[in-house]
């Protein structure tokens, strides 16, 4: 049973960002799974991969918000920096081995709440989603 799962209610109606959110969730799940299997080496590698991916994803998202004139870009940026800070603290805490699985629960809840409550606020600022019939025959962008 994965720690968290992406579902349609988390869609921000931008395919590229949905895919990145899914990838972040999958990396957190894989790292948590490694922890459950006591494979700390793999867990550390996955957390490092997840952190790099989060940096990339947040930059892509922030650039899009800027491009489309999102009103609370600074507030959103601050939230992203908090996540990075939390993950950094988490990576430090690996050394004293405190509540590792609780930290995973915290990170997964943070990410889900962020997508549902903060990311979804930018939907109206983004270009309109494509209709079913347009998907597959659009080669713009
Ligand atoms: Fe975000």
PDB file of C-alpha atoms and ligand atoms in Angstrom:
ATOM      1  CA  UNK A   1       0.000   0.000   0.000  1.00  0.00           C
ATOM      2  CA  UNK A   2       1.661   3.247  -1.094  1.00  0.00           C
ATOM      3  CA  UNK A   3       1.942   6.060   1.428  1.00  0.00           C
ATOM      4  CA  UNK A   4      -0.010   8.400  -0.846  1.00  0.00           C
ATOM      5  CA  UNK A   5      -1.703   8.316  -4.217  1.00  0.00           C
ATOM      6  CA  UNK A   6      -2.423  10.910  -6.850  1.00  0.00           C
ATOM      7  CA  UNK A   7      -6.022  11.128  -8.007  1.00  0.00           C
ATOM      8  CA  UNK A   8      -8.065  13.386 -10.289  1.00  0.00           C
ATOM      9  CA  UNK A   9      -9.086  15.614  -7.359  1.00  0.00           C
ATOM     10  CA  UNK A  10      -5.415  16.708  -7.258  1.00  0.00           C
ATOM     11  CA  UNK A  11      -5.279  17.719 -10.913  1.00  0.00           C
ATOM     12  CA  UNK A  12      -4.140  21.288 -11.582  1.00  0.00           C
ATOM     13  CA  UNK A  13      -5.352  20.954 -15.201  1.00  0.00           C
ATOM     14  CA  UNK A  14      -1.854  21.360 -16.611  1.00  0.00           C
ATOM     15  CA  UNK A  15      -0.638  17.980 -17.831  1.00  0.00           C
ATOM     16  CA  UNK A  16       3.072  18.663 -17.332  1.00  0.00           C
ATOM     17  CA  UNK A  17       2.516  19.736 -13.709  1.00  0.00           C
ATOM     18  CA  UNK A  18       0.205  16.808 -12.966  1.00  0.00           C
ATOM     19  CA  UNK A  19       2.895  14.448 -14.259  1.00  0.00           C
ATOM     20  CA  UNK A  20       5.517  16.149 -12.060  1.00  0.00           C
ATOM     21  CA  UNK A  21       3.253  15.910  -8.998  1.00  0.00           C
ATOM     22  CA  UNK A  22       2.762  12.204  -9.753  1.00  0.00           C
ATOM     23  CA  UNK A  23       6.515  11.718 -10.030  1.00  0.00           C
ATOM     24  CA  UNK A  24       7.134  13.501  -6.683  1.00  0.00           C
ATOM     25  CA  UNK A  25       4.498  11.334  -5.009  1.00  0.00           C
ATOM     26  CA  UNK A  26       6.025   8.231  -6.524  1.00  0.00           C
ATOM     27  CA  UNK A  27       9.520   9.149  -5.247  1.00  0.00           C
ATOM     28  CA  UNK A  28       8.168   9.740  -1.719  1.00  0.00           C
ATOM     29  CA  UNK A  29       6.354   6.385  -1.891  1.00  0.00           C
ATOM     30  CA  UNK A  30       9.461   4.586  -3.106  1.00  0.00           C
ATOM     31  CA  UNK A  31      11.620   6.140  -0.375  1.00  0.00           C
ATOM     32  CA  UNK A  32       9.031   5.212   2.257  1.00  0.00           C
ATOM     33  CA  UNK A  33       8.917   1.699   0.851  1.00  0.00           C
ATOM     34  CA  UNK A  34      12.721   1.473   1.124  1.00  0.00           C
ATOM     35  CA  UNK A  35      12.444   2.580   4.768  1.00  0.00           C
ATOM     36  CA  UNK A  36       9.866  -0.155   5.431  1.00  0.00           C
ATOM     37  CA  UNK A  37      12.295  -2.686   3.950  1.00  0.00           C
ATOM     38  CA  UNK A  38      15.099  -1.253   6.158  1.00  0.00           C
ATOM     39  CA  UNK A  39      17.023  -0.373   3.028  1.00  0.00           C
ATOM     40  CA  UNK A  40      18.344   2.939   4.307  1.00  0.00           C
ATOM     41  CA  UNK A  41      20.920   3.268   1.580  1.00  0.00           C
ATOM     42  CA  UNK A  42      18.243   3.151  -1.118  1.00  0.00           C
ATOM     43  CA  UNK A  43      15.992   5.413   0.966  1.00  0.00           C
ATOM     44  CA  UNK A  44      18.749   8.038   1.198  1.00  0.00           C
ATOM     45  CA  UNK A  45      19.335   7.863  -2.557  1.00  0.00           C
ATOM     46  CA  UNK A  46      15.612   8.251  -3.251  1.00  0.00           C
ATOM     47  CA  UNK A  47      15.225  11.175  -0.859  1.00  0.00           C
ATOM     48  CA  UNK A  48      18.100  12.900  -2.569  1.00  0.00           C
ATOM     49  CA  UNK A  49      16.458  12.233  -5.970  1.00  0.00           C
ATOM     50  CA  UNK A  50      13.129  13.496  -4.609  1.00  0.00           C
ATOM     51  CA  UNK A  51      14.767  16.713  -3.322  1.00  0.00           C
ATOM     52  CA  UNK A  52      16.371  17.394  -6.716  1.00  0.00           C
ATOM     53  CA  UNK A  53      13.080  16.661  -8.430  1.00  0.00           C
ATOM     54  CA  UNK A  54      11.186  18.970  -6.044  1.00  0.00           C
ATOM     55  CA  UNK A  55      13.664  21.799  -6.795  1.00  0.00           C
ATOM     56  CA  UNK A  56      13.134  21.305 -10.529  1.00  0.00           C
ATOM     57  CA  UNK A  57       9.357  21.028 -10.211  1.00  0.00           C
ATOM     58  CA  UNK A  58       9.005  24.106  -7.995  1.00  0.00           C
ATOM     59  CA  UNK A  59      11.103  26.142 -10.446  1.00  0.00           C
ATOM     60  CA  UNK A  60       8.924  25.020 -13.382  1.00  0.00           C
ATOM     61  CA  UNK A  61       5.742  25.785 -11.440  1.00  0.00           C
ATOM     62  CA  UNK A  62       6.960  29.189 -10.235  1.00  0.00           C
ATOM     63  CA  UNK A  63       8.015  30.155 -13.769  1.00  0.00           C
ATOM     64  CA  UNK A  64       4.560  29.272 -15.068  1.00  0.00           C
ATOM     65  CA  UNK A  65       2.884  31.222 -12.259  1.00  0.00           C
ATOM     66  CA  UNK A  66       5.058  34.215 -13.088  1.00  0.00           C
ATOM     67  CA  UNK A  67       4.351  33.893 -16.813  1.00  0.00           C
ATOM     68  CA  UNK A  68       0.595  33.811 -16.212  1.00  0.00           C
ATOM     69  CA  UNK A  69       0.530  36.638 -13.650  1.00  0.00           C
ATOM     70  CA  UNK A  70      -0.436  34.606 -10.580  1.00  0.00           C
ATOM     71  CA  UNK A  71      -1.255  37.110  -7.826  1.00  0.00           C
ATOM     72  CA  UNK A  72       0.333  35.324  -4.855  1.00  0.00           C
ATOM     73  CA  UNK A  73       3.582  34.143  -6.405  1.00  0.00           C
ATOM     74  CA  UNK A  74       5.622  35.193  -3.380  1.00  0.00           C
ATOM     75  CA  UNK A  75       3.376  33.332  -0.945  1.00  0.00           C
ATOM     76  CA  UNK A  76       3.520  30.256  -3.140  1.00  0.00           C
ATOM     77  CA  UNK A  77       7.300  30.481  -3.427  1.00  0.00           C
ATOM     78  CA  UNK A  78       7.517  30.703   0.349  1.00  0.00           C
ATOM     79  CA  UNK A  79       5.533  27.478   0.709  1.00  0.00           C
ATOM     80  CA  UNK A  80       7.880  25.716  -1.701  1.00  0.00           C
ATOM     81  CA  UNK A  81      10.911  26.945   0.234  1.00  0.00           C
ATOM     82  CA  UNK A  82       9.341  25.625   3.437  1.00  0.00           C
ATOM     83  CA  UNK A  83       9.035  22.164   1.896  1.00  0.00           C
ATOM     84  CA  UNK A  84      12.692  22.225   0.841  1.00  0.00           C
ATOM     85  CA  UNK A  85      13.607  23.367   4.359  1.00  0.00           C
ATOM     86  CA  UNK A  86      11.558  20.555   5.899  1.00  0.00           C
ATOM     87  CA  UNK A  87      13.194  17.976   3.637  1.00  0.00           C
ATOM     88  CA  UNK A  88      16.631  19.384   4.490  1.00  0.00           C
ATOM     89  CA  UNK A  89      15.844  19.058   8.205  1.00  0.00           C
ATOM     90  CA  UNK A  90      14.544  15.565   7.563  1.00  0.00           C
ATOM     91  CA  UNK A  91      17.781  14.561   5.867  1.00  0.00           C
ATOM     92  CA  UNK A  92      19.721  15.840   8.882  1.00  0.00           C
ATOM     93  CA  UNK A  93      17.463  13.905  11.260  1.00  0.00           C
ATOM     94  CA  UNK A  94      18.276  10.676   9.442  1.00  0.00           C
ATOM     95  CA  UNK A  95      21.452  10.697  11.459  1.00  0.00           C
ATOM     96  CA  UNK A  96      19.661  10.568  14.785  1.00  0.00           C
ATOM     97  CA  UNK A  97      16.988   8.220  13.396  1.00  0.00           C
ATOM     98  CA  UNK A  98      14.050   9.958  15.030  1.00  0.00           C
ATOM     99  CA  UNK A  99      10.580   9.123  13.806  1.00  0.00           C
ATOM    100  CA  UNK A 100      11.536   8.478  10.205  1.00  0.00           C
ATOM    101  CA  UNK A 101       8.169   7.074   9.201  1.00  0.00           C
ATOM    102  CA  UNK A 102       6.325   9.955  10.903  1.00  0.00           C
ATOM    103  CA  UNK A 103       8.403  12.355   8.847  1.00  0.00           C
ATOM    104  CA  UNK A 104       7.316  10.564   5.671  1.00  0.00           C
ATOM    105  CA  UNK A 105       3.696  10.861   6.778  1.00  0.00           C
ATOM    106  CA  UNK A 106       4.257  14.567   7.407  1.00  0.00           C
ATOM    107  CA  UNK A 107       5.878  15.152   3.985  1.00  0.00           C
ATOM    108  CA  UNK A 108       3.167  13.252   2.141  1.00  0.00           C
ATOM    109  CA  UNK A 109       0.413  15.143   3.960  1.00  0.00           C
ATOM    110  CA  UNK A 110       2.149  18.435   3.290  1.00  0.00           C
ATOM    111  CA  UNK A 111       2.428  17.668  -0.425  1.00  0.00           C
ATOM    112  CA  UNK A 112      -1.174  16.533  -0.744  1.00  0.00           C
ATOM    113  CA  UNK A 113      -2.497  19.586   1.137  1.00  0.00           C
ATOM    114  CA  UNK A 114      -0.245  21.888  -0.897  1.00  0.00           C
ATOM    115  CA  UNK A 115      -1.511  20.495  -4.207  1.00  0.00           C
ATOM    116  CA  UNK A 116      -5.168  20.495  -3.130  1.00  0.00           C
ATOM    117  CA  UNK A 117      -5.240  23.834  -1.346  1.00  0.00           C
ATOM    118  CA  UNK A 118      -2.457  25.954  -2.850  1.00  0.00           C
ATOM    119  CA  UNK A 119      -1.641  24.611  -6.306  1.00  0.00           C
ATOM    120  CA  UNK A 120      -5.283  24.365  -7.305  1.00  0.00           C
ATOM    121  CA  UNK A 121      -5.653  28.109  -6.628  1.00  0.00           C
ATOM    122  CA  UNK A 122      -3.612  28.839  -9.766  1.00  0.00           C
ATOM    123  CA  UNK A 123      -5.909  26.849 -12.073  1.00  0.00           C
ATOM    124  CA  UNK A 124      -7.876  29.944 -13.183  1.00  0.00           C
ATOM    125  CA  UNK A 125      -4.597  31.669 -14.159  1.00  0.00           C
ATOM    126  CA  UNK A 126      -3.450  28.858 -16.419  1.00  0.00           C
ATOM    127  CA  UNK A 127      -4.354  28.443 -20.092  1.00  0.00           C
ATOM    128  CA  UNK A 128      -7.612  26.521 -20.477  1.00  0.00           C
ATOM    129  CA  UNK A 129      -7.226  22.747 -20.405  1.00  0.00           C
ATOM    130  CA  UNK A 130      -7.566  20.966 -23.697  1.00  0.00           C
ATOM    131  CA  UNK A 131     -10.770  19.137 -24.481  1.00  0.00           C
ATOM    132  CA  UNK A 132     -10.701  15.370 -25.038  1.00  0.00           C
ATOM    133  CA  UNK A 133     -10.802  15.754 -28.818  1.00  0.00           C
ATOM    134  CA  UNK A 134      -7.829  18.157 -28.854  1.00  0.00           C
ATOM    135  CA  UNK A 135      -5.594  15.792 -26.894  1.00  0.00           C
ATOM    136  CA  UNK A 136      -3.318  13.849 -29.167  1.00  0.00           C
ATOM    137  CA  UNK A 137      -3.447  16.099 -32.206  1.00  0.00           C
ATOM    138  CA  UNK A 138      -1.900  19.216 -30.697  1.00  0.00           C
ATOM    139  CA  UNK A 139       1.752  19.792 -31.448  1.00  0.00           C
ATOM    140  CA  UNK A 140       2.005  23.350 -30.141  1.00  0.00           C
ATOM    141  CA  UNK A 141       4.368  24.276 -27.229  1.00  0.00           C
TER     142      UNK A 141
HETATM  143 FE1  LIG B   1       3.168  24.445  -5.685  1.00  0.00          FE
END
